[in-house]
mmCIF file of C-alpha atoms and ligand atoms in Angstrom:
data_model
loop_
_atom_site.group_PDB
_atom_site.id
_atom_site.type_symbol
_atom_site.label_atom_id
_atom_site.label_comp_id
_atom_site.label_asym_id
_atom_site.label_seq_id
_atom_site.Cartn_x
_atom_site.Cartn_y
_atom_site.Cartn_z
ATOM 1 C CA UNK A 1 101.959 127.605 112.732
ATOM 2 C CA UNK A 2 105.647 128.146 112.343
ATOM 3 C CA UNK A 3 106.779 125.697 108.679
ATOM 4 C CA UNK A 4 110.243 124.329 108.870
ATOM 5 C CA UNK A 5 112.444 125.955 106.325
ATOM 6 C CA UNK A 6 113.135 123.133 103.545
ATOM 7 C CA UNK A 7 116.627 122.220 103.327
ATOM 8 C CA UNK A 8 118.476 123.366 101.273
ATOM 9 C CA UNK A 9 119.693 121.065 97.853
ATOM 10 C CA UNK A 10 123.145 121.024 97.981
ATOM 11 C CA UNK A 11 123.532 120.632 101.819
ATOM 12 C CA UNK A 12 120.635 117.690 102.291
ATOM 13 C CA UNK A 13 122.911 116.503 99.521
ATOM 14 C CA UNK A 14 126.147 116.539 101.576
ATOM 15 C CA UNK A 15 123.983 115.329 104.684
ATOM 16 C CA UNK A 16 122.965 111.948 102.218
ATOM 17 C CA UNK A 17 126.576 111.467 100.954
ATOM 18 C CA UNK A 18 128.770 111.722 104.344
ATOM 19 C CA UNK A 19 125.449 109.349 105.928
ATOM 20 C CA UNK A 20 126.212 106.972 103.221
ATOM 21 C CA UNK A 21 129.631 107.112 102.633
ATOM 22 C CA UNK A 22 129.954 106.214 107.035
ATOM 23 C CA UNK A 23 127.477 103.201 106.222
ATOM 24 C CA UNK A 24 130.903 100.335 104.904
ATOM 25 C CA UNK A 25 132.726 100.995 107.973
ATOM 26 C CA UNK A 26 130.017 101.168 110.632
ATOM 27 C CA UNK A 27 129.055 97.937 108.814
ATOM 28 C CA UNK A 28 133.335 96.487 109.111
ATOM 29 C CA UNK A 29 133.315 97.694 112.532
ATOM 30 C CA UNK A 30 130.271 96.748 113.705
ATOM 31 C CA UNK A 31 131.072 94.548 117.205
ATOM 32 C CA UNK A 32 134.582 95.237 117.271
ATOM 33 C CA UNK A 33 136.190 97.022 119.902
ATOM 34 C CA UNK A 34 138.204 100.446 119.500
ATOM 35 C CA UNK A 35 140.455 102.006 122.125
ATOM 36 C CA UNK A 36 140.618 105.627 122.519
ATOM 37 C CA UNK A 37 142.881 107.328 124.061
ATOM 38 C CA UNK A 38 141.813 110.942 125.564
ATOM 39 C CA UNK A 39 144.629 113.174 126.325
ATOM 40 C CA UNK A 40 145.017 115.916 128.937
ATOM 41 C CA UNK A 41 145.907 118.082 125.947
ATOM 42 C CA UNK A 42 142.944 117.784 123.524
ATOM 43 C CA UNK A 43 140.715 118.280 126.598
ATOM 44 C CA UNK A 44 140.838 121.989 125.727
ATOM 45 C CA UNK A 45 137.534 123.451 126.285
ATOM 46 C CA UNK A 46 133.930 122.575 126.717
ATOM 47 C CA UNK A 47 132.871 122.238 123.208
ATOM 48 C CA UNK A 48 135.829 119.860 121.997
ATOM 49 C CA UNK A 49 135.173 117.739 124.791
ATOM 50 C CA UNK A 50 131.549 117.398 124.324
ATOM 51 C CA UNK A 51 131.863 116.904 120.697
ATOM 52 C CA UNK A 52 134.392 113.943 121.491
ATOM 53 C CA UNK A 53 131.487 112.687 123.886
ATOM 54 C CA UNK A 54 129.279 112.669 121.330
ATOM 55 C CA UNK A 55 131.382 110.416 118.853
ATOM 56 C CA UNK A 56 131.965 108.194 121.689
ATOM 57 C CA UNK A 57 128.068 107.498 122.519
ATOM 58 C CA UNK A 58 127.389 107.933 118.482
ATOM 59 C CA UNK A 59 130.183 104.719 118.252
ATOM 60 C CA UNK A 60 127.896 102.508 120.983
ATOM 61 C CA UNK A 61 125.360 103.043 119.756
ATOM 62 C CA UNK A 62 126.076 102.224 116.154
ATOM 63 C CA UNK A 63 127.875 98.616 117.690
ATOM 64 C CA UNK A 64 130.785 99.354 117.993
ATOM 65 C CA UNK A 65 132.233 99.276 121.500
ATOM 66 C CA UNK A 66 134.518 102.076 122.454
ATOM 67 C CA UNK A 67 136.793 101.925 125.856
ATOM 68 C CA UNK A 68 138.384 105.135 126.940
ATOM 69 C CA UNK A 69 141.641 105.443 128.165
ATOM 70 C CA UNK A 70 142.560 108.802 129.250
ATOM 71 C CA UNK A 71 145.329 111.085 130.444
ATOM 72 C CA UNK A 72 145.648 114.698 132.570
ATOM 73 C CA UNK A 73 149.044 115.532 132.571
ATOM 74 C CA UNK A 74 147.885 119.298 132.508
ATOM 75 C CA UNK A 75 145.155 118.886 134.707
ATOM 76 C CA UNK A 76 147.837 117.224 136.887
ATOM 77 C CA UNK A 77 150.516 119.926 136.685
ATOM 78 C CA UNK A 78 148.070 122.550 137.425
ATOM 79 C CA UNK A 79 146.826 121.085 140.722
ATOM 80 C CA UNK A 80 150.772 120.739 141.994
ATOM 81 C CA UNK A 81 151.290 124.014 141.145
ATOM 82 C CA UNK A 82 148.152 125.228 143.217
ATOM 83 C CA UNK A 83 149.670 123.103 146.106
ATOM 84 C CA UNK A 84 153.245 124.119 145.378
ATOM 85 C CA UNK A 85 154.823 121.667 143.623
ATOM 86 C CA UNK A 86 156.621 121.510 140.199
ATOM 87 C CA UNK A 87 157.200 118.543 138.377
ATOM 88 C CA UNK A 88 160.225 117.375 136.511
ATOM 89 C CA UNK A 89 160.077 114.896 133.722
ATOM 90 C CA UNK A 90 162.672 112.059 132.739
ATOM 91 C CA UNK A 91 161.512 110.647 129.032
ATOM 92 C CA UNK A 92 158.211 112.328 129.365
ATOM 93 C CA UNK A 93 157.671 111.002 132.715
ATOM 94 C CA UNK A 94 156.432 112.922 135.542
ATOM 95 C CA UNK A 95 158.819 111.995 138.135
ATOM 96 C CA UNK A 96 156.415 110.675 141.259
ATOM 97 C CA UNK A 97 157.163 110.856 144.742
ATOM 98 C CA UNK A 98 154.541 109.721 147.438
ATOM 99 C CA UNK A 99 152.830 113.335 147.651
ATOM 100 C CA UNK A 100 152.799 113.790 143.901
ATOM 101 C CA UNK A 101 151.185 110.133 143.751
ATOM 102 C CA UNK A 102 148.258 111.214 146.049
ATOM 103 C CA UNK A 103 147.581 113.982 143.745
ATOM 104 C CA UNK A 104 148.005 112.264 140.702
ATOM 105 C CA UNK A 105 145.586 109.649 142.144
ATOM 106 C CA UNK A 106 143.072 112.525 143.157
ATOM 107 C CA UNK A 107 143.271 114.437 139.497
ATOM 108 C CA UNK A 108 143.328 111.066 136.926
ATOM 109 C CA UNK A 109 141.165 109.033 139.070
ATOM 110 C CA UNK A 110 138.744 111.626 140.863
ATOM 111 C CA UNK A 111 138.413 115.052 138.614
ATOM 112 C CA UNK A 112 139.153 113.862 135.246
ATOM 113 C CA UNK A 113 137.851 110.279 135.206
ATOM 114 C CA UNK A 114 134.493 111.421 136.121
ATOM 115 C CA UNK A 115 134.543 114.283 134.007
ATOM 116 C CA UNK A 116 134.843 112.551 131.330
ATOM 117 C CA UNK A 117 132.078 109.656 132.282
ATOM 118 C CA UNK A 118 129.577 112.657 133.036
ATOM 119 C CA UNK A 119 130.470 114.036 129.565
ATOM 120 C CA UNK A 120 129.406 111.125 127.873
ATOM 121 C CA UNK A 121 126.625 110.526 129.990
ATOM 122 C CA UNK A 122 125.363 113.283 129.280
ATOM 123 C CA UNK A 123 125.290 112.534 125.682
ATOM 124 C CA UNK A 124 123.322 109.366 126.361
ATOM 125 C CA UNK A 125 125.819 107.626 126.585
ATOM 126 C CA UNK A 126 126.000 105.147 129.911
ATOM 127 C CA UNK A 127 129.873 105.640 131.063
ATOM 128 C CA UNK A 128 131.666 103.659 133.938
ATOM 129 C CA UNK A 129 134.471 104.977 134.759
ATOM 130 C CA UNK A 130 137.584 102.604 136.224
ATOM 131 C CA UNK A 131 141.014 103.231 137.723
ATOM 132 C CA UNK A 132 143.576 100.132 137.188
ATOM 133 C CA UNK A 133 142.759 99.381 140.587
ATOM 134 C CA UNK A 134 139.511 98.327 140.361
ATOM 135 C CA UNK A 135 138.595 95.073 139.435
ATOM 136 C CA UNK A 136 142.243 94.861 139.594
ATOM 137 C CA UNK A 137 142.333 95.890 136.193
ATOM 138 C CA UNK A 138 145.927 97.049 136.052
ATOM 139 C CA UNK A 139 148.766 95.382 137.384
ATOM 140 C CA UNK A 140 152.085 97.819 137.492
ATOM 141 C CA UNK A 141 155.558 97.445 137.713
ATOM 142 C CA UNK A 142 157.935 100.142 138.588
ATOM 143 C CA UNK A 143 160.101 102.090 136.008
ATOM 144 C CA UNK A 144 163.583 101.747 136.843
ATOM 145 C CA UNK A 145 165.956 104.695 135.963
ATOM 146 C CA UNK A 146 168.371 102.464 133.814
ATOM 147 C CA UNK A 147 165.623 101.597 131.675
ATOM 148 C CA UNK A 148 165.189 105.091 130.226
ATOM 149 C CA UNK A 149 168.486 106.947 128.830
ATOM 150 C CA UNK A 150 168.425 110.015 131.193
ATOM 151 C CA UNK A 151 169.270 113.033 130.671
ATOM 152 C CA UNK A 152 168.811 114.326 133.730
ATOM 153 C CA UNK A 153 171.324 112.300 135.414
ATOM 154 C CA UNK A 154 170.868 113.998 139.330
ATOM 155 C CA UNK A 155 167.453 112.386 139.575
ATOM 156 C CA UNK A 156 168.029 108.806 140.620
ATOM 157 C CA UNK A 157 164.632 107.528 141.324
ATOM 158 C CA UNK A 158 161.334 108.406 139.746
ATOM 159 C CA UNK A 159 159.704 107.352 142.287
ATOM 160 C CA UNK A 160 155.915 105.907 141.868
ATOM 161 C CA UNK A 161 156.401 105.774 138.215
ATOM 162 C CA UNK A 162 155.225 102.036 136.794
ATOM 163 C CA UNK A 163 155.165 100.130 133.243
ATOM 164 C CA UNK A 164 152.535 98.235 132.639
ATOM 165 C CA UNK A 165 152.887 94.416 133.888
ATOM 166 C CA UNK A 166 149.479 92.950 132.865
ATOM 167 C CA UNK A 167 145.704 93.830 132.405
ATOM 168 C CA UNK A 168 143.157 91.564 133.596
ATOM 169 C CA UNK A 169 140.542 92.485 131.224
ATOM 170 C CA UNK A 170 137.593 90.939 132.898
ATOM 171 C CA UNK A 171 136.236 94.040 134.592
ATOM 172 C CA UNK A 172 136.292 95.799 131.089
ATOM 173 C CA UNK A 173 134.656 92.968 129.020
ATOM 174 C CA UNK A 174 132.060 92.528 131.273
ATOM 175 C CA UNK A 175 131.196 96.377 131.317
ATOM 176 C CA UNK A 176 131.780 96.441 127.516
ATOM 177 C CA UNK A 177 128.796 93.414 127.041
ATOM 178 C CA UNK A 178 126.289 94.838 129.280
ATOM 179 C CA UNK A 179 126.769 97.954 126.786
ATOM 180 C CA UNK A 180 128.561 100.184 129.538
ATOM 181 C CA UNK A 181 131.556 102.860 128.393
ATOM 182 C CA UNK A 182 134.589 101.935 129.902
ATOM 183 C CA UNK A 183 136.662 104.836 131.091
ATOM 184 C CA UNK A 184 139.626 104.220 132.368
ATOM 185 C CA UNK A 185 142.173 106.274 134.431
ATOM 186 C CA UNK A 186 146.105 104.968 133.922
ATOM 187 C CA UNK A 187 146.858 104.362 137.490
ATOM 188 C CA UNK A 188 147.745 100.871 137.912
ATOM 189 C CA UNK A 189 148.901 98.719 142.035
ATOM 190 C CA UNK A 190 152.331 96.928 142.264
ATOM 191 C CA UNK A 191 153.463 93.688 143.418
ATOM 192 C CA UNK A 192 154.000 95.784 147.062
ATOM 193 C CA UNK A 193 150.179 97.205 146.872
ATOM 194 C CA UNK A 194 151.263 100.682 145.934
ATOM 195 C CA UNK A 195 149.796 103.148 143.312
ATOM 196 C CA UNK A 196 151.504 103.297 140.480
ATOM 197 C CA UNK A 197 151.408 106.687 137.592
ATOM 198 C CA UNK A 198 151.394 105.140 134.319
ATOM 199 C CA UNK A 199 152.030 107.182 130.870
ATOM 200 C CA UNK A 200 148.598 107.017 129.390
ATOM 201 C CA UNK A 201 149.792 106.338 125.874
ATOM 202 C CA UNK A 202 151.458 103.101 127.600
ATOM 203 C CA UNK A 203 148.059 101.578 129.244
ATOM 204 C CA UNK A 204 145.887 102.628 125.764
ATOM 205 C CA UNK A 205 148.829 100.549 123.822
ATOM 206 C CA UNK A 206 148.639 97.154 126.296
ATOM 207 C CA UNK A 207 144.550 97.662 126.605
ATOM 208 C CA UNK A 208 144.299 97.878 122.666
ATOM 209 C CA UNK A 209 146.490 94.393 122.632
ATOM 210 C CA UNK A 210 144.910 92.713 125.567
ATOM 211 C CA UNK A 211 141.201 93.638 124.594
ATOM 212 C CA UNK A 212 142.305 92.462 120.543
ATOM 213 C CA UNK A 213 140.890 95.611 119.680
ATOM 214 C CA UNK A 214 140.445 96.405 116.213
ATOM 215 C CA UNK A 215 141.769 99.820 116.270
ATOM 216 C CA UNK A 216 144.189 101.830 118.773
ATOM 217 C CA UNK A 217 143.344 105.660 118.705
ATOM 218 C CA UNK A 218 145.468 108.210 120.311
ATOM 219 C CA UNK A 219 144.379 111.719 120.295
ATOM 220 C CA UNK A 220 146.932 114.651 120.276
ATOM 221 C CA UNK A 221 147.892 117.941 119.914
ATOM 222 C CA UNK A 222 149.187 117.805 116.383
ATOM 223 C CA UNK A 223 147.654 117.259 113.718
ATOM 224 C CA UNK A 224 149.737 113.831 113.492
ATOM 225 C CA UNK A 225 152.883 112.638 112.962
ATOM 226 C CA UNK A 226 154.804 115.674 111.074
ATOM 227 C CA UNK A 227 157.548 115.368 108.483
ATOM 228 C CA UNK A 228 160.714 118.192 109.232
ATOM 229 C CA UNK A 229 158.936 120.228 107.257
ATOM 230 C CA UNK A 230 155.634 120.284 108.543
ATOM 231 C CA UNK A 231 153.835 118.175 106.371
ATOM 232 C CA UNK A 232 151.522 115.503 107.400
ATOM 233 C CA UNK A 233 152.444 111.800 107.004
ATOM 234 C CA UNK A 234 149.120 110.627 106.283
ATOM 235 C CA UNK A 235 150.593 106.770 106.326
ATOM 236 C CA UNK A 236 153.775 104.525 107.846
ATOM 237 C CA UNK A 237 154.784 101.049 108.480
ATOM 238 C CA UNK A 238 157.247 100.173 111.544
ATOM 239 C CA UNK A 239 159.657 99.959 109.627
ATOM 240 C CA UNK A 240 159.467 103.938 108.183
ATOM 241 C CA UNK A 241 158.517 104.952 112.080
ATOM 242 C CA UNK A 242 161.956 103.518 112.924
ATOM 243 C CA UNK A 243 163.698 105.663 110.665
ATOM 244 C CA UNK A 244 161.473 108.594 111.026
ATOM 245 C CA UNK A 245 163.195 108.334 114.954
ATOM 246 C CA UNK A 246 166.149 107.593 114.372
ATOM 247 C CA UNK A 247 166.905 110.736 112.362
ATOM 248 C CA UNK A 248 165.205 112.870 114.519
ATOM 249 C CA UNK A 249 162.203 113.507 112.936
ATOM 250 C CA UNK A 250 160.271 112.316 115.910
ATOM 251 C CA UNK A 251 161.242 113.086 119.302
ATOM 252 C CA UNK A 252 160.167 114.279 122.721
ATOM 253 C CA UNK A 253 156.597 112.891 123.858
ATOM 254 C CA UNK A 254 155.618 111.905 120.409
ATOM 255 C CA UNK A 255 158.436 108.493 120.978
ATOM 256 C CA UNK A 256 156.486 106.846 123.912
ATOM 257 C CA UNK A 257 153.256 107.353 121.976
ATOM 258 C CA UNK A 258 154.086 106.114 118.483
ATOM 259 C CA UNK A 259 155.958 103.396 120.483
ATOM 260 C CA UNK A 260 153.135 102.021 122.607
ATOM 261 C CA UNK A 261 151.222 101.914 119.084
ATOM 262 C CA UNK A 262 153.860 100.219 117.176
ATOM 263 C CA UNK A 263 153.724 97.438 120.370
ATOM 264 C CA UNK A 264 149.783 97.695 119.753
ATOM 265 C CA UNK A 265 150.226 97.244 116.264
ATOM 266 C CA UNK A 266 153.170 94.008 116.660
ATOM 267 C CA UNK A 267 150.646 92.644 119.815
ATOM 268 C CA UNK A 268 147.640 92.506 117.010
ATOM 269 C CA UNK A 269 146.021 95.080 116.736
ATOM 270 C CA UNK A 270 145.351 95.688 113.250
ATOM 271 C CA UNK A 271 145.680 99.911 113.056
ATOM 272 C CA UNK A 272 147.027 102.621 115.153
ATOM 273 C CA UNK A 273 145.767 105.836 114.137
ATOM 274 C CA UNK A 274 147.554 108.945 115.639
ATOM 275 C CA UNK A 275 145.417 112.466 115.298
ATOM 276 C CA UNK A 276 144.598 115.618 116.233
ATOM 277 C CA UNK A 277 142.215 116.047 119.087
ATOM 278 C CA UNK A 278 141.663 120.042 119.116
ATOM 279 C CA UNK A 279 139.447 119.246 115.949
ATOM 280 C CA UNK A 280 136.006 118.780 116.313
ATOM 281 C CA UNK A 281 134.511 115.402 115.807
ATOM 282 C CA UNK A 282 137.930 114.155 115.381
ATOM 283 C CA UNK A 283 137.007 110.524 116.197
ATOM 284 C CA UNK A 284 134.336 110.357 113.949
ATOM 285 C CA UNK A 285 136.566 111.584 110.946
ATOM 286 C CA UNK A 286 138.947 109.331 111.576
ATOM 287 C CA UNK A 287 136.885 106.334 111.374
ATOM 288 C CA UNK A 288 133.990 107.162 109.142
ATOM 289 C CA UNK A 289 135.303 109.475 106.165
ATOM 290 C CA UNK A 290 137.268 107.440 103.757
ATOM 291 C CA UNK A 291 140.277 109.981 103.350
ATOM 292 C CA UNK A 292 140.302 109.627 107.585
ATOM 293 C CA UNK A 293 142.676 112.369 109.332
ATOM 294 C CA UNK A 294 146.064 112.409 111.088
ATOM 295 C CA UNK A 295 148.705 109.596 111.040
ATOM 296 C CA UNK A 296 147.699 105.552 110.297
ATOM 297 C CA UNK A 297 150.403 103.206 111.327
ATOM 298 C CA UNK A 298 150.509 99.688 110.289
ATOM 299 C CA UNK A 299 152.402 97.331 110.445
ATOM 300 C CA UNK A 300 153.547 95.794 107.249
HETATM 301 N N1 LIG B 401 157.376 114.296 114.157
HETATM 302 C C1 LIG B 401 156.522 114.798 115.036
HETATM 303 N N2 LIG B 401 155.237 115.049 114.682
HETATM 304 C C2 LIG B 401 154.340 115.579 115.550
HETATM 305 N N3 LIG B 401 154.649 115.900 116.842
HETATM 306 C C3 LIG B 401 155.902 115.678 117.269
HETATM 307 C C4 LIG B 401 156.897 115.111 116.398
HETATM 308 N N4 LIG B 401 158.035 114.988 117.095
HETATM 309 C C5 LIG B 401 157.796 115.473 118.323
HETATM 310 N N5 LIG B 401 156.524 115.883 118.455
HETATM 311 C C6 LIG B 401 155.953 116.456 119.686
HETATM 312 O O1 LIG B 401 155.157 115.488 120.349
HETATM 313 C C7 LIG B 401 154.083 116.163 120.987
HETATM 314 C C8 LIG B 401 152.976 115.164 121.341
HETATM 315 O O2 LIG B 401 153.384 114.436 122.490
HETATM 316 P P1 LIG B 401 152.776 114.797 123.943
HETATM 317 O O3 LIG B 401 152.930 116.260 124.194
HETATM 318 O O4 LIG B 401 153.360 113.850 124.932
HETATM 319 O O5 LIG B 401 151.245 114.488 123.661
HETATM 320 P P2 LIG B 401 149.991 114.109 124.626
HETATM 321 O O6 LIG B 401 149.990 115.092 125.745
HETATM 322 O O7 LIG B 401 148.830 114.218 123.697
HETATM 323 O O8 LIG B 401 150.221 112.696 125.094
HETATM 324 C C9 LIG B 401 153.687 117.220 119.973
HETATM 325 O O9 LIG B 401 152.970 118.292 120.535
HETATM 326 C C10 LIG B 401 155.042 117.653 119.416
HETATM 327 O O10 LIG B 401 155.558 118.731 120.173
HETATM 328 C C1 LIG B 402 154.296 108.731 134.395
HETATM 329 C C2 LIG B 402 153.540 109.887 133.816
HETATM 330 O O1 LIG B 402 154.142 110.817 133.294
HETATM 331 N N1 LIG B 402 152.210 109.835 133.889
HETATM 332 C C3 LIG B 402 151.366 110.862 133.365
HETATM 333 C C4 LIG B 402 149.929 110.351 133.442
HETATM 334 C C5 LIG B 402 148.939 111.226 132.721
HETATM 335 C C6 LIG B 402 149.144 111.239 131.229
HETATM 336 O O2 LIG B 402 149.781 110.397 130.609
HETATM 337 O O3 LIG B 402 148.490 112.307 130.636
HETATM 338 P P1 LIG B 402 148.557 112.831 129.119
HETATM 339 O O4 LIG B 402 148.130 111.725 128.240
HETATM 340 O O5 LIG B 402 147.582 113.966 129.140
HETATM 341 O O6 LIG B 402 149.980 113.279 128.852
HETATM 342 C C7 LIG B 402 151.530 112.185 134.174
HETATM 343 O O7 LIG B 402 151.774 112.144 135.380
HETATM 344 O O8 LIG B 402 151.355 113.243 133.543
#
């Protein structure tokens, strides 16, 4: 008969101690609700994205309830470019016409969406996954261009680009209490009954405020928010964020998402953690080691 090896002292050690040191803040978070948001670019390969599975179905079933929010720019522009197409980008916005629409449509609420819920299923998990359409979950508006200070100024129109203009949550809370995984795709339906491509940052920002979840986390492909030179800035207020873009230190896509966080964080939710998705487990660092990773934003 084949005996298991004993551990060894040191490691069972390490085992007890990161068990035990996770045990306060499953207990503080313990019914609350915590929005993730999944981007195209931490969805590198198969192991990251099964590990981030795994923290997802480890959160549920621990009590807390995680809802997914997830983006696919990538996984967007590669599909266009099969067909054809390029994209250009005002502000970090993929400019949309009708064509582009369909295949954003296809890609966020088709391919990725239920990549994503068989990941987790297969963890254990029990995923549902959602476009803004459904259960009318998503109500958009459309982006005008004077809203956004162009720099491209021979696109006029971005076409089927939309803001968020309210979340009905009821399709989520119910999903959320019959202990389901939301997983939701940022598409949301205008006014005129069109499909609408929303910035995924954007909808995990207004979900974290409308669901008065306790946490907003948005996984990137940094290790957080970076100082000129490089360093980490393990912690900032609102008011250090605004200062931090106003001299330039953060710019391009990194605006919209600390942005929708600082809304998150002014609309109630009580953190906004900003962090690097290419590292394993990254989720479950965050929220169960005490030194955490990446960037926490609050909003004193
Ligand atoms: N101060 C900063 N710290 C970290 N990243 C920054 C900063 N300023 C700009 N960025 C850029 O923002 C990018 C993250 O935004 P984006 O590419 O839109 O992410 P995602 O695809 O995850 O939504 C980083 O890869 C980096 O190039
Ligand atoms: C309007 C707009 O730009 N929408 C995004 C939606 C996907 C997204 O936000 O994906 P990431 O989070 O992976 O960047 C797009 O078309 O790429």
């Amino acid at each position: 008969m084949k005996q298991q090896e004993p551990l060894e002292t040191s490691f069972a050690n390490r085992i007890a101690h990161v068990l035990t040191e996770a045990l306060p803040y499953i207990r503080r978070f313990k019914g609350k609700t915590i929005v993730v948001k999944y981007g195209g670019n931490a969805m590198i390969d198969e192991r990251l994205k099964n590990s981030f599975a795994r923290d997802v179905v480890l959160l549920k079933l621990v009590g807390i309830n995680p809802v997914v929010v997830h983006g696919g720019g990538p996984q967007i522009g590669n599909l266009l470019q099969r067909l054809g197409k390029t994209s250009e980008f005002v502000q970090g916005m993929r400019v949309t016409d009708a064509e582009t629409m369909d295949v954003v449509e296809m890609v966020l609420g088709g391919l990725v969406n239920k990549e994503i819920v068989n990941l987790i299923n297969r963890q254990g998990g029990a995923a549902v996954g959602l476009s803004g359409k459904d259960g009318d979950l998503i109500r958009a508006r459309k982006i005008s261009m004077s809203q956004l200070q162009s720099t491209a100024p021979e696109i006029i129109d971005l076409g089927h680009v939309g803001e968020v203009a309210s979340i009905d949550p009821a399709v989520v809370d119910m999903l959320v209490h019959s202990d389901f995984i939301p997983v939701i795709a940022p598409i949301g339906v205008g006014e005129d009954g069109c499909s609408y491509n929303i910035n995924a940052d954007l909808v995990a920002g207004k979900m974290a405020e409308v669901l008065k979840a306790e946490k907003l986390i948005l996984l990137t492909n940094t290790q957080g928010i970076l100082a000129k030179d490089g360093t980490l800035l393990t912690g900032l207020s609102l008011r250090e964020v605004d200062a931090l873009i106003e001299d330039g230190t953060i710019s391009g896509g990194m605006i919209p998402k600390v942005r929708c966080a600082m809304d998150a964080l002014r609309g109630g939710v009580n953190s906004a953690h900003i962090i690097d998705g290419r590292v394993d487990h990254a989720v479950l660092l965050e929220l169960f080691t005490d030194q955490g990773i990446g960037t926490l934003l609050v909003r004193r």
